[in-house]
Short mmCIF file of C-alpha atoms in Angstrom, two decimals:
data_model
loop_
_atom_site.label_atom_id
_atom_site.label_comp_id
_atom_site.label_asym_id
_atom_site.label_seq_id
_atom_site.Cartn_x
_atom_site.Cartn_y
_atom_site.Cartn_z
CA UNK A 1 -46.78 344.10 -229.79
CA UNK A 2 -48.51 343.26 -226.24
CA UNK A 3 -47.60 340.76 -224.01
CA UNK A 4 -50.29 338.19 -224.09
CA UNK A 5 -49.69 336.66 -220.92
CA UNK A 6 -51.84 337.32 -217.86
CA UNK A 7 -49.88 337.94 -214.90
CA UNK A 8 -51.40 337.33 -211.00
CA UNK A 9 -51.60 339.84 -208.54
CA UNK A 10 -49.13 338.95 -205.99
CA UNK A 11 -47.91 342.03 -204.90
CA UNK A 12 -49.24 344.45 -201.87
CA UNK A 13 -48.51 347.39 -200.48
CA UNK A 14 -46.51 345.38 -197.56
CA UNK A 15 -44.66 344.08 -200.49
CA UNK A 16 -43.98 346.84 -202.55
CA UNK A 17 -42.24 348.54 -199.08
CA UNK A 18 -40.15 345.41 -198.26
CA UNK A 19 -39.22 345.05 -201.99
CA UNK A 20 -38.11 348.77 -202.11
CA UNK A 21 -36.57 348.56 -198.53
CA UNK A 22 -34.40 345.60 -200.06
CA UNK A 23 -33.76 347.34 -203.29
CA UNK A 24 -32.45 350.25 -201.55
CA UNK A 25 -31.14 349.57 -198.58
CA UNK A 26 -27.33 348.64 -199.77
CA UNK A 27 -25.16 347.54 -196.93
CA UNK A 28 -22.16 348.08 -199.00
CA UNK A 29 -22.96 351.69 -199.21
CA UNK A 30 -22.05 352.31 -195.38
CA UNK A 31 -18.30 351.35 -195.98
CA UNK A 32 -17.58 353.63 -198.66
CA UNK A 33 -19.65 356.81 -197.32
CA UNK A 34 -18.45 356.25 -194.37
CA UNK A 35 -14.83 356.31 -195.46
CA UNK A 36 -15.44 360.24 -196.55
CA UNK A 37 -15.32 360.69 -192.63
CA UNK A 38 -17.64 362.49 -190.67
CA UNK A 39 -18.92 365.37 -193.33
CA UNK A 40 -20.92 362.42 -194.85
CA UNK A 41 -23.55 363.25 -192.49
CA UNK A 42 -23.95 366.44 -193.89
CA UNK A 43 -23.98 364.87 -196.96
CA UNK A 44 -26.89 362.68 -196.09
CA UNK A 45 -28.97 365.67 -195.32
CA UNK A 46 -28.53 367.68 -197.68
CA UNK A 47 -29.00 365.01 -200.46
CA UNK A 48 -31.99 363.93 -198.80
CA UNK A 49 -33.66 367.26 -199.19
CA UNK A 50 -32.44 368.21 -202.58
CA UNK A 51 -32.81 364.34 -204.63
CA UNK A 52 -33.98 361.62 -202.28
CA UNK A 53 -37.24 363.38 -201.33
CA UNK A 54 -37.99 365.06 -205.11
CA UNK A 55 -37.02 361.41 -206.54
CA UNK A 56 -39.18 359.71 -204.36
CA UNK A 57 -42.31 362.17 -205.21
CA UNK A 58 -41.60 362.21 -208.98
CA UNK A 59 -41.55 358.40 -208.47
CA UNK A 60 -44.59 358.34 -207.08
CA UNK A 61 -46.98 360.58 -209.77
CA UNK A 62 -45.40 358.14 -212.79
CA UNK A 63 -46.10 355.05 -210.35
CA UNK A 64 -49.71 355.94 -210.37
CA UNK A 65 -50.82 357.86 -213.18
CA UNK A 66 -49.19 355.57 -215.58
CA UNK A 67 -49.20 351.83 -213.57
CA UNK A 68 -47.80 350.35 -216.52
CA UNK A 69 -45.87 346.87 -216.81
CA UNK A 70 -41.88 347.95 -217.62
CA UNK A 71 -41.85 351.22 -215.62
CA UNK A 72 -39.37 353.51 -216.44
CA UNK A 73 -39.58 352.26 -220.28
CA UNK A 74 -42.90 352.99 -220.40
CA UNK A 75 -42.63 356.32 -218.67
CA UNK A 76 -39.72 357.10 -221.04
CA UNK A 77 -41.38 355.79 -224.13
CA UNK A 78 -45.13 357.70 -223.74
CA UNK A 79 -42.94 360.92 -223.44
CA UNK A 80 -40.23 360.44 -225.62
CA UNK A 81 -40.79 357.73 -227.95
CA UNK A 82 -39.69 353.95 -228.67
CA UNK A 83 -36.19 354.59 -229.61
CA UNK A 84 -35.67 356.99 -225.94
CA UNK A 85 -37.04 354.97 -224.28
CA UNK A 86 -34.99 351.75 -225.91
CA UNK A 87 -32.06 353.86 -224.88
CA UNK A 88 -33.23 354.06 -221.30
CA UNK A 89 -33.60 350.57 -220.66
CA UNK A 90 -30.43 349.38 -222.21
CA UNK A 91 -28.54 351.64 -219.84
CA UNK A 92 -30.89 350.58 -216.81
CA UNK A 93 -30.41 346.48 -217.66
CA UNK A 94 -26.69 346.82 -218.77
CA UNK A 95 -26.04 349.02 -215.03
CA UNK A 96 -27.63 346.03 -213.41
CA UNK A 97 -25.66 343.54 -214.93
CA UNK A 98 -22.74 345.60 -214.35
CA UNK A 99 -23.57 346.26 -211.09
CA UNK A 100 -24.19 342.83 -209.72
CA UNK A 101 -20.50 342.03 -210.40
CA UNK A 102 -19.53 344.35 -207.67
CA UNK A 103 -21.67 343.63 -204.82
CA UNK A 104 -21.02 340.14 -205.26
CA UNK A 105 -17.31 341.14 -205.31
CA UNK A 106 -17.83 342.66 -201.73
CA UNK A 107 -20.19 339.40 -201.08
CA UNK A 108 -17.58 337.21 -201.72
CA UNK A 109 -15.03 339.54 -199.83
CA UNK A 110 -17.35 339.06 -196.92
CA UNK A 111 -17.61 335.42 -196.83
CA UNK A 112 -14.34 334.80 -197.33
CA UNK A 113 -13.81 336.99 -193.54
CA UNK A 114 -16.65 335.22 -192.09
CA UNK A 115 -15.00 331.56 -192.89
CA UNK A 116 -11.66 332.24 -192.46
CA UNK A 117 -10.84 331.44 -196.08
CA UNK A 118 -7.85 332.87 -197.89
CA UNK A 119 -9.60 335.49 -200.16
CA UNK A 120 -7.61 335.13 -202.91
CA UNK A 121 -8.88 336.81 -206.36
CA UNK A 122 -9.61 333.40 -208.01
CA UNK A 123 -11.56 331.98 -205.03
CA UNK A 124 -13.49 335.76 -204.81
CA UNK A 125 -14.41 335.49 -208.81
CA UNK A 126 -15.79 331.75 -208.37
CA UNK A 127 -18.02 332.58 -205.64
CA UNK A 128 -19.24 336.16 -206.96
CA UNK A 129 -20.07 333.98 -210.51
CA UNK A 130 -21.59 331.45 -208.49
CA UNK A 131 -24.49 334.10 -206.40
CA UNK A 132 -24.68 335.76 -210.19
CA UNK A 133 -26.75 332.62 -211.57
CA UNK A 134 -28.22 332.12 -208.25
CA UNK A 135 -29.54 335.14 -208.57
CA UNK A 136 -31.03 334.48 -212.37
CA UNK A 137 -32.47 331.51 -211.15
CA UNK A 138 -34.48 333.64 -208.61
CA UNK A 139 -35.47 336.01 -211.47
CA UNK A 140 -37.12 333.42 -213.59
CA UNK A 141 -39.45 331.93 -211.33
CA UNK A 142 -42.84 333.80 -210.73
CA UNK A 143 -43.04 336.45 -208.38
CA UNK A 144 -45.37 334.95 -206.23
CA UNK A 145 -42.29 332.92 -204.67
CA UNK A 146 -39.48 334.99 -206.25
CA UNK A 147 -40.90 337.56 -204.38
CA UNK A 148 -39.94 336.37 -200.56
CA UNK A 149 -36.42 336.94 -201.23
CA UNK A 150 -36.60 340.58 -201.30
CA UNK A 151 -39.32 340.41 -198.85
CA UNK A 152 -37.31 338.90 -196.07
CA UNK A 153 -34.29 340.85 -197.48
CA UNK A 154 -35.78 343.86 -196.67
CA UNK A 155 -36.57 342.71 -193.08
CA UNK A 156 -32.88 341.07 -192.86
CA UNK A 157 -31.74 344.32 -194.03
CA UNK A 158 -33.15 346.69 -191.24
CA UNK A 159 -32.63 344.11 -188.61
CA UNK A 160 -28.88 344.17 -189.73
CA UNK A 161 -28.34 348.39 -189.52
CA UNK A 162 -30.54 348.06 -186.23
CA UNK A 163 -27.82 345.76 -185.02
CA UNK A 164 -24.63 347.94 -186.35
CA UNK A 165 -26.47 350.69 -184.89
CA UNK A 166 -27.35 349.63 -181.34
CA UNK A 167 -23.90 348.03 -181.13
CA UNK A 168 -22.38 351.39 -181.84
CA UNK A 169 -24.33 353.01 -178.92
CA UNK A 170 -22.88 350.30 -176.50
CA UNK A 171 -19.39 350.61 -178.22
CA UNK A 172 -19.47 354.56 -177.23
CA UNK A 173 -20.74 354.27 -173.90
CA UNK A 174 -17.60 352.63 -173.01
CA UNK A 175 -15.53 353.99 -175.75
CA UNK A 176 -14.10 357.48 -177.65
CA UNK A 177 -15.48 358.20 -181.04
CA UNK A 178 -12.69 357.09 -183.61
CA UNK A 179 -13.98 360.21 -185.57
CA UNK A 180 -15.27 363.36 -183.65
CA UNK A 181 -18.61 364.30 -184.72
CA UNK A 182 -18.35 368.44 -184.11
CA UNK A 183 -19.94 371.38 -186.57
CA UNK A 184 -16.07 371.32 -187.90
CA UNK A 185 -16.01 367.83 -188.53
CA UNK A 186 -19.49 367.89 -190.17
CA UNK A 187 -19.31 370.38 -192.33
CA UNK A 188 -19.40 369.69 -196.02
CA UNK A 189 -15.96 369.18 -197.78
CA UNK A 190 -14.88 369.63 -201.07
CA UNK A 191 -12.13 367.60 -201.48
CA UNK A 192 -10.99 363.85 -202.73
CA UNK A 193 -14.10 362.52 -200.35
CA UNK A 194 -16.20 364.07 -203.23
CA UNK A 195 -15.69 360.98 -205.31
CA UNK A 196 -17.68 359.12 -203.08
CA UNK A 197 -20.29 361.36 -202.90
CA UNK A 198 -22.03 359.12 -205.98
CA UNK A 199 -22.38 356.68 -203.80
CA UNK A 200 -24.93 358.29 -201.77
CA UNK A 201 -26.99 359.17 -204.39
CA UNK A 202 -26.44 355.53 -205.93
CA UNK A 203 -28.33 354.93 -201.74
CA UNK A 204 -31.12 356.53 -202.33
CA UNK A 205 -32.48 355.60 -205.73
CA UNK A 206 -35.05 352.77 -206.13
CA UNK A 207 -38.32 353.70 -205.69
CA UNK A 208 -39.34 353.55 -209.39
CA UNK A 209 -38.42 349.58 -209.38
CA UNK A 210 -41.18 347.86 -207.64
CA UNK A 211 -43.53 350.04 -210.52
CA UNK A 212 -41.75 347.71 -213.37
CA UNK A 213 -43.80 344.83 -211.86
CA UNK A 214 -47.17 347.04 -212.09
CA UNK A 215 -49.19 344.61 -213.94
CA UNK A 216 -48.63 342.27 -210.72
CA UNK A 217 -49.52 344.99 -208.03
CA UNK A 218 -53.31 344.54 -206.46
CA UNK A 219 -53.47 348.55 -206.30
CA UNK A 220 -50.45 350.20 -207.41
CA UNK A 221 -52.75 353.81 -207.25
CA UNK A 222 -53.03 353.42 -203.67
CA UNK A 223 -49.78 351.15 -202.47
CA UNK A 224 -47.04 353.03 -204.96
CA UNK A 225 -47.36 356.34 -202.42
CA UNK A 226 -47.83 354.85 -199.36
CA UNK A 227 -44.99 352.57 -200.40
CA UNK A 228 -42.63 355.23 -201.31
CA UNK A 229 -43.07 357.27 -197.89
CA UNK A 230 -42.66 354.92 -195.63
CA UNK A 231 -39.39 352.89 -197.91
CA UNK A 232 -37.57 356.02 -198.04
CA UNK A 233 -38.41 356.70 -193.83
CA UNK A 234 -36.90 353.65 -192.58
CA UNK A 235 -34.20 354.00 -195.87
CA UNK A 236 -32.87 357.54 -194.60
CA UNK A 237 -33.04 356.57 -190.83
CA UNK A 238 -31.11 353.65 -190.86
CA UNK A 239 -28.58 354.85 -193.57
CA UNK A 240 -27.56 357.58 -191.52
CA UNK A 241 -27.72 355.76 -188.28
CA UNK A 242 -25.43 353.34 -189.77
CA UNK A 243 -23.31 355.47 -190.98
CA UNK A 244 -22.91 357.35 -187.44
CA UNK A 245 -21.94 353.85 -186.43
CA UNK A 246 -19.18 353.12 -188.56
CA UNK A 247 -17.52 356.13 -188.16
CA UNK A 248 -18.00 355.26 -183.88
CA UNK A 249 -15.85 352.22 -184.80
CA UNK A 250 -13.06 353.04 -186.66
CA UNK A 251 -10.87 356.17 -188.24
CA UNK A 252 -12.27 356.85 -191.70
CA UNK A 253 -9.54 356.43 -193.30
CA UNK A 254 -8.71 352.83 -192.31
CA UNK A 255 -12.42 351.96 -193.17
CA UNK A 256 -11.92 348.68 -196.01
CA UNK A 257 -14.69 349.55 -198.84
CA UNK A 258 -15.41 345.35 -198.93
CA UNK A 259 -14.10 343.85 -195.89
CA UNK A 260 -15.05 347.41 -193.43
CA UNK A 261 -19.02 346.16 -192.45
CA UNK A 262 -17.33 342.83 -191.13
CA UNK A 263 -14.48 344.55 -189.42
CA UNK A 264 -16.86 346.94 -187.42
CA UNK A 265 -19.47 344.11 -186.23
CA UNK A 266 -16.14 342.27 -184.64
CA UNK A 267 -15.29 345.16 -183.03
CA UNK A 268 -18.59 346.06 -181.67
CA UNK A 269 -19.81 342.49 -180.60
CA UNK A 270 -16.34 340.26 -180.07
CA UNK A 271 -16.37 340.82 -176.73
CA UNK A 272 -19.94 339.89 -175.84
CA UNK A 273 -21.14 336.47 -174.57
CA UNK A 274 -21.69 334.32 -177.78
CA UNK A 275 -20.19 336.82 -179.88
CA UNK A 276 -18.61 335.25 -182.40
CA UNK A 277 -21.66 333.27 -183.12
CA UNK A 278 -23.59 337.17 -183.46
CA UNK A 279 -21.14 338.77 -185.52
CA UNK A 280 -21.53 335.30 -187.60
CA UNK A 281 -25.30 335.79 -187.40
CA UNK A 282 -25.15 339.17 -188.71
CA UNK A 283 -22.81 338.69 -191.20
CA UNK A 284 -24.67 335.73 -193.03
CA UNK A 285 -27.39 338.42 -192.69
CA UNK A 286 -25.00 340.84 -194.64
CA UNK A 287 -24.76 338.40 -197.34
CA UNK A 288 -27.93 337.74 -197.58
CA UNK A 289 -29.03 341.32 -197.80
CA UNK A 290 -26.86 341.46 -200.82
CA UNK A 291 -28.35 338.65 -202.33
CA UNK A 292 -31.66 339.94 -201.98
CA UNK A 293 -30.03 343.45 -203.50
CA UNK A 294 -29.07 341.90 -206.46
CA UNK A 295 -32.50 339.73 -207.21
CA UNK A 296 -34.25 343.45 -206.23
CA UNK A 297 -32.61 345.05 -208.87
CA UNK A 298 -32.79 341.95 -211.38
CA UNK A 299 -36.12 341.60 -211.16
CA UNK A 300 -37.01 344.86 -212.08
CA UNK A 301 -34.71 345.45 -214.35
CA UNK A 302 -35.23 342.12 -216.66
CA UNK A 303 -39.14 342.90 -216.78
CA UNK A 304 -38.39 346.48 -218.42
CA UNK A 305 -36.17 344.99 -221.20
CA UNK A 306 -38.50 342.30 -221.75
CA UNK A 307 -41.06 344.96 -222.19
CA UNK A 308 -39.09 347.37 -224.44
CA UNK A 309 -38.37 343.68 -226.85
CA UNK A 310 -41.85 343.35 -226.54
CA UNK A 311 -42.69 346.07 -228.23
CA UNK A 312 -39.75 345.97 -230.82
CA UNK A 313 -37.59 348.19 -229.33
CA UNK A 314 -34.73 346.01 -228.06
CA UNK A 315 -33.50 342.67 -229.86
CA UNK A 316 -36.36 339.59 -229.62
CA UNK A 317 -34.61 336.83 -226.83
CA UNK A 318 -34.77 339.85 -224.28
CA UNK A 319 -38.88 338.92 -224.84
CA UNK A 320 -38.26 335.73 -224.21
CA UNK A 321 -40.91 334.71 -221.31
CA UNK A 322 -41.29 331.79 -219.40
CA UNK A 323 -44.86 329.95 -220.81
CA UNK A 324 -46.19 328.91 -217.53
CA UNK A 325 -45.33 332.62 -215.20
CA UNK A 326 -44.07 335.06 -218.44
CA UNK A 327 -40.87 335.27 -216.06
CA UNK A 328 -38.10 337.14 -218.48
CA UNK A 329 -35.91 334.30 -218.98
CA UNK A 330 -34.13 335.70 -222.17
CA UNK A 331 -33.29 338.80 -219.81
CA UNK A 332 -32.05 336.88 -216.68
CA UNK A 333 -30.25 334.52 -219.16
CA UNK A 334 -28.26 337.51 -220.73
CA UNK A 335 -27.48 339.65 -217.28
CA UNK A 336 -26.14 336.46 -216.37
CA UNK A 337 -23.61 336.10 -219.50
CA UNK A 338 -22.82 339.73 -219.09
CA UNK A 339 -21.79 339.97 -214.77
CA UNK A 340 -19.43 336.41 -215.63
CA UNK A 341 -17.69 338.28 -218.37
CA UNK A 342 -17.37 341.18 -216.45
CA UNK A 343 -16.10 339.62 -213.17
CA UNK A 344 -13.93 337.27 -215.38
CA UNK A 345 -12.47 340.35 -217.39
CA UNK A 346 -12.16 343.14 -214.82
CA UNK A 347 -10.90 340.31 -212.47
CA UNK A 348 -8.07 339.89 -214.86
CA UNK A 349 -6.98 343.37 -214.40
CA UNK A 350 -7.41 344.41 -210.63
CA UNK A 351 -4.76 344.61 -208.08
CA UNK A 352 -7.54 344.04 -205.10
CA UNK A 353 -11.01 343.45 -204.12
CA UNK A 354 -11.36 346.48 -203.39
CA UNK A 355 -10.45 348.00 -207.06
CA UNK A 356 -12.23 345.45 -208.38
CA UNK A 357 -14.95 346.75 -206.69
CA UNK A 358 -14.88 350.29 -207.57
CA UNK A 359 -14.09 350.16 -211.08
CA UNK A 360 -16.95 348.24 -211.31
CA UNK A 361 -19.34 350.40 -209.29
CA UNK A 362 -18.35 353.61 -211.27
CA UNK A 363 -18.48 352.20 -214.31
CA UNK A 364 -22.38 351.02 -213.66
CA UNK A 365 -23.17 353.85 -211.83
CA UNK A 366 -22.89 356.18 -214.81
CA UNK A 367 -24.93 353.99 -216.76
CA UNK A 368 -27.31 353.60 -213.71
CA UNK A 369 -27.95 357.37 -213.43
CA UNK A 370 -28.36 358.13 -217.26
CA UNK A 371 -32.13 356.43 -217.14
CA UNK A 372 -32.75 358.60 -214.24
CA UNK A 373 -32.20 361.23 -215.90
CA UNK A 374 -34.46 360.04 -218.65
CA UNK A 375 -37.03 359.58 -216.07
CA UNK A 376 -37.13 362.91 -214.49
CA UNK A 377 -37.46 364.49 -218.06
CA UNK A 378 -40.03 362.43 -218.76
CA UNK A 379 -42.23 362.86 -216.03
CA UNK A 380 -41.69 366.65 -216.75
CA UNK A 381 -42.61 366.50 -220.10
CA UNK A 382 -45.56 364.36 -219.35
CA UNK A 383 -46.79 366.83 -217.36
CA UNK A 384 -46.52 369.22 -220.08
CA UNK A 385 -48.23 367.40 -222.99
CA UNK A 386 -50.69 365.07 -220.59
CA UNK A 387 -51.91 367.42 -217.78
CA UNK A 388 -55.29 366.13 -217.83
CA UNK A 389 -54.54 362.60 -217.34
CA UNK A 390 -55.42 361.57 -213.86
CA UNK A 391 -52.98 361.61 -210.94
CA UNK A 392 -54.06 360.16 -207.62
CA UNK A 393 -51.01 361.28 -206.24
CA UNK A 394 -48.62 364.39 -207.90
CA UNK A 395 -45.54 366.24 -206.84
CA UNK A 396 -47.30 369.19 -204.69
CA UNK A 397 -46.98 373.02 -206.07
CA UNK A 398 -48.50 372.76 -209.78
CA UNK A 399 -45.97 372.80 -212.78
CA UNK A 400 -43.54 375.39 -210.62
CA UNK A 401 -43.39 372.32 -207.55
CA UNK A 402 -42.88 370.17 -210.74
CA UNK A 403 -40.07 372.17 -212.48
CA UNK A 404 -38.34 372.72 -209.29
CA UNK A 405 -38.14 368.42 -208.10
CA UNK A 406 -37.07 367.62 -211.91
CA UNK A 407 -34.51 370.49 -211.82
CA UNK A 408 -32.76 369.20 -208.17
CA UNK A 409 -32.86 365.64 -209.44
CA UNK A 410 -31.47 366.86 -213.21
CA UNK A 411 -28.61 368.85 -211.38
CA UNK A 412 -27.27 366.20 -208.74
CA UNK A 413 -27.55 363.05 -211.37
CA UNK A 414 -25.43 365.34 -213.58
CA UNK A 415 -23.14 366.21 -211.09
CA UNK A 416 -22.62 362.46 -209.54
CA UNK A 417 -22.16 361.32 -213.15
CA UNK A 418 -19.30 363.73 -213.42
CA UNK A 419 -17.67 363.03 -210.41
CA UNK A 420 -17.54 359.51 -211.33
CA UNK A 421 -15.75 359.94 -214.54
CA UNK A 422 -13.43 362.99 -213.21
CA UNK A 423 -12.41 362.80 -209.55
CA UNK A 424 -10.99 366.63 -207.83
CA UNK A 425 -7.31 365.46 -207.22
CA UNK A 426 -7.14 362.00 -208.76
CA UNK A 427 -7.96 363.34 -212.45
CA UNK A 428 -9.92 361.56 -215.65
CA UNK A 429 -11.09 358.16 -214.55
CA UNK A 430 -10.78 356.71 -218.43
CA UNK A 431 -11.70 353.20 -218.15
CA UNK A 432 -15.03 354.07 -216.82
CA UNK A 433 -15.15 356.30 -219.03
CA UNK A 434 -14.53 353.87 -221.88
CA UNK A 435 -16.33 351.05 -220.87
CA UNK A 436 -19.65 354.06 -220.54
CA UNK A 437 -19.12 354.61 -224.28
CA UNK A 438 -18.81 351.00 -225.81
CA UNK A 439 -21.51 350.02 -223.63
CA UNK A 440 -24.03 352.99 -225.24
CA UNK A 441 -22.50 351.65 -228.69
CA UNK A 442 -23.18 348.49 -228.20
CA UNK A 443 -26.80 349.35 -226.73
CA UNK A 444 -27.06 351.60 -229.98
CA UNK A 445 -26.57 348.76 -232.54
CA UNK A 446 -28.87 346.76 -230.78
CA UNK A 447 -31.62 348.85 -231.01
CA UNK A 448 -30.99 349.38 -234.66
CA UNK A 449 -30.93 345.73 -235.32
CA UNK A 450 -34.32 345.69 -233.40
CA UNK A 451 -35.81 348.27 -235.45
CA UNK A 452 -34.61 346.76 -238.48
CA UNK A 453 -36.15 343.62 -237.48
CA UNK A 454 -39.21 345.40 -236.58
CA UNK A 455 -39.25 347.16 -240.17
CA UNK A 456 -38.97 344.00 -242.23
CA UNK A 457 -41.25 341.87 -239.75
CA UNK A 458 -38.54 339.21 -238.62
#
């Protein structure tokens, strides 16, 4: 079943960079690398080498040899089948929805410092539900104005680690390093720190999304490539910078996972000339960044179910389009439903923001890297079975250049997804854990009931 609707072609290559800049570029990511302590840097590196750069490439090939509306359901789904690829997408819509509840957990957490409100839980909850349908209502008008928010996100975004960054190199000049940055300090660690090291990889994943949004691209041959080089550039650059800066400011381990970007831009900037009104500046920046995070990630996200209940393979109100712009509405509608209930639930439990916030983040995270994984089998397995079809742009070094991307990417998704349900020294993490599993169950009966539906044409 096809989607009928004919969509405009809003989106260039300038786009496609600023929309994967935004999608990307998570300011909450600094605080909790950061709080690892100074081997993080290493960390960067090396996962640059061995997943952000093969990711990126792989990203790339399925971008343009197979521009099709959905993106990683379709990739999934010509290599794999319907009911894969069904599988794919629930995990990559659910993760969304999951993971929206978080960063609006650390968004609320954030304006709550920057106005001097008391953050209790209650207060945190009605403003992270509020920026949840703000963000739905963003996802179901057209892209040709939904688009600006990730647009100037991605530009708020890299003026805001500029800012952290430059502010750390006058904080140094005058001050010690809170953590030493020596070939001791840097070198990898295996310890506790590891369980953050998901987070890092969660960083640099993202360059598939904009490629869910295909059909509205002018050239996605030509822009998905040029796109994905110069995104993960400025991505890498100003991750690490950042980082470097944070760990300038204060001791690692007294680094707040939700309230830690604030703290360091008042102690970088209090002391300047107007600086209260900067660090105010740059933190409505920070919230805004997350905002446009959260759209990012909706947008692309929403359009790939909408295209698996398109075709049958997911339940028929995620299909449900907008007449006038074939926006997802039945998508947006339901990630809505889902982030309340899961602020309103895991609210109920947590002792802080800042477990709020992690439960939450590992518990989409493992659902977040499952499609991935289903991505970078696919695009193996595609070029397998379809090595004739055209690629304007392929992962250099034949099949063996091929086998060798999809096997770093395979090994490191595997590995974060362990660490996030069993952490070295802390143990079994079992309500991520069990939340994973009765979120694939429920995915699973919902792609029966599709297929049933399918089967006796209801």
């Amino acid at each position: 079943m096809s989607n009928p609707i004919e969509r405009p072609k809003t989106l260039r290559q300038r786009d496609a960079v600023l929309f994967t800049v935004s999608a990307i570029l998570l300011p909450e990511t600094i605080a909790s690398v950061a709080s690892t302590g100074a081997s993080s840097i290493s960390w960067w590196f090396l996962l640059a080498l061995f997943f952000m750069v093969p990711v990126a490439m792989i990203s790339s090939e399925l971008g343009c040899a197979y521009p099709e509306q959905g993106g990683v359901y379709a990739w999934v789904r010509d290599a794999f089948g319907g009911r894969w690829a069904s599988r794919v997408t629930w995990c990559y819509w659910s993760n969304v929805s999951l993971w929206l509840a978080s960063i609006y957990v650390i968004f609320a957490g954030i304006a709550s410092q920057l106005f001097a409100i008391e953050p209790t839980l209650k207060l945190q909850l009605s403003i992270a539900i509020g920026i949840t349908w703000l963000t739905v209502l963003t996802n179901i008008v057209t892209l040709e104005f939904g688009k600006w928010v990730p647009n100037v996100g991605g530009m708020v975004k890299a003026l805001l680690f500029l800012g952290i960054i430059l502010g750390a190199a006058n904080y140094v000049s005058e001050n010690e390093m809170a953590n030493p940055l020596n070939p001791q300090s840097l070198a990898p660690e295996l310890n506790e720190s590891l369980k953050y090291l998901p987070v890092i990889v969660y960083g640099m994943l993202g360059f598939e999304l904009v490629c869910a949004s295909s059909d509205e691209m002018k050239n996605p041959q030509r822009d998905v490539p040029r796109a994905t080089l110069y995104s993960g550039l400025i991505v890498f650059v100003l991750y690490v910078g950042a980082t470097v800066a944070m760990l300038a400011a204060q001791p690692a381990e007294q680094i707040n996972l939700v309230e830690g970007l604030v703290d360091t831009l008042r102690l970088f900037f209090a002391d300047f000339t107007f600086g209260s009104l900067l660090v105010m500046a740059l933190g409505l920046g920070t919230l805004f960044a997350l905002f446009s995070s959260g759209v990012c990630w909706a947008l692309g996200s929403n359009r790939a179910a909408a295209e698996a209940a398109c075709e049958g393979e997911l339940p028929g109100w995620f299909a449900t389009e907008t007449r006038a712009a074939g926006t997802p509405i039945g998508a947006a509608l339901m990630m809505g439903l889902i982030t309340t209930g899961a602020l309103l639930i895991y609210g109920l439990t947590a002792g802080s923001n800042e477990d709020l916030f992690w439960v939450l983040f590992a518990f989409s995270s493992v659902l977040f890297f499952l499609p991935y994984l289903g991505m970078v089998l696919a695009f193996f397995r595609l070029r397998l079975q379809d090595a004739e079809h055209p690629r304007p742009y392929s992962v250099p070094g034949g099949q063996i250049g091929a086998l060798v991307a999809a096997g770093c990417c395979v090994v490191v998704l595997a590995t974060a997804i362990v660490l996030l349900m069993y952490t070295p020294g802390t143990g079994t993490n079992w309500s991520v854990i069990i939340g994973v599993l009765c979120s694939l169950i429920v995915g699973e009966v919902l792609i029966r009931i599709a297929e049933r539906n399918r089967q006796f044409g209801t």
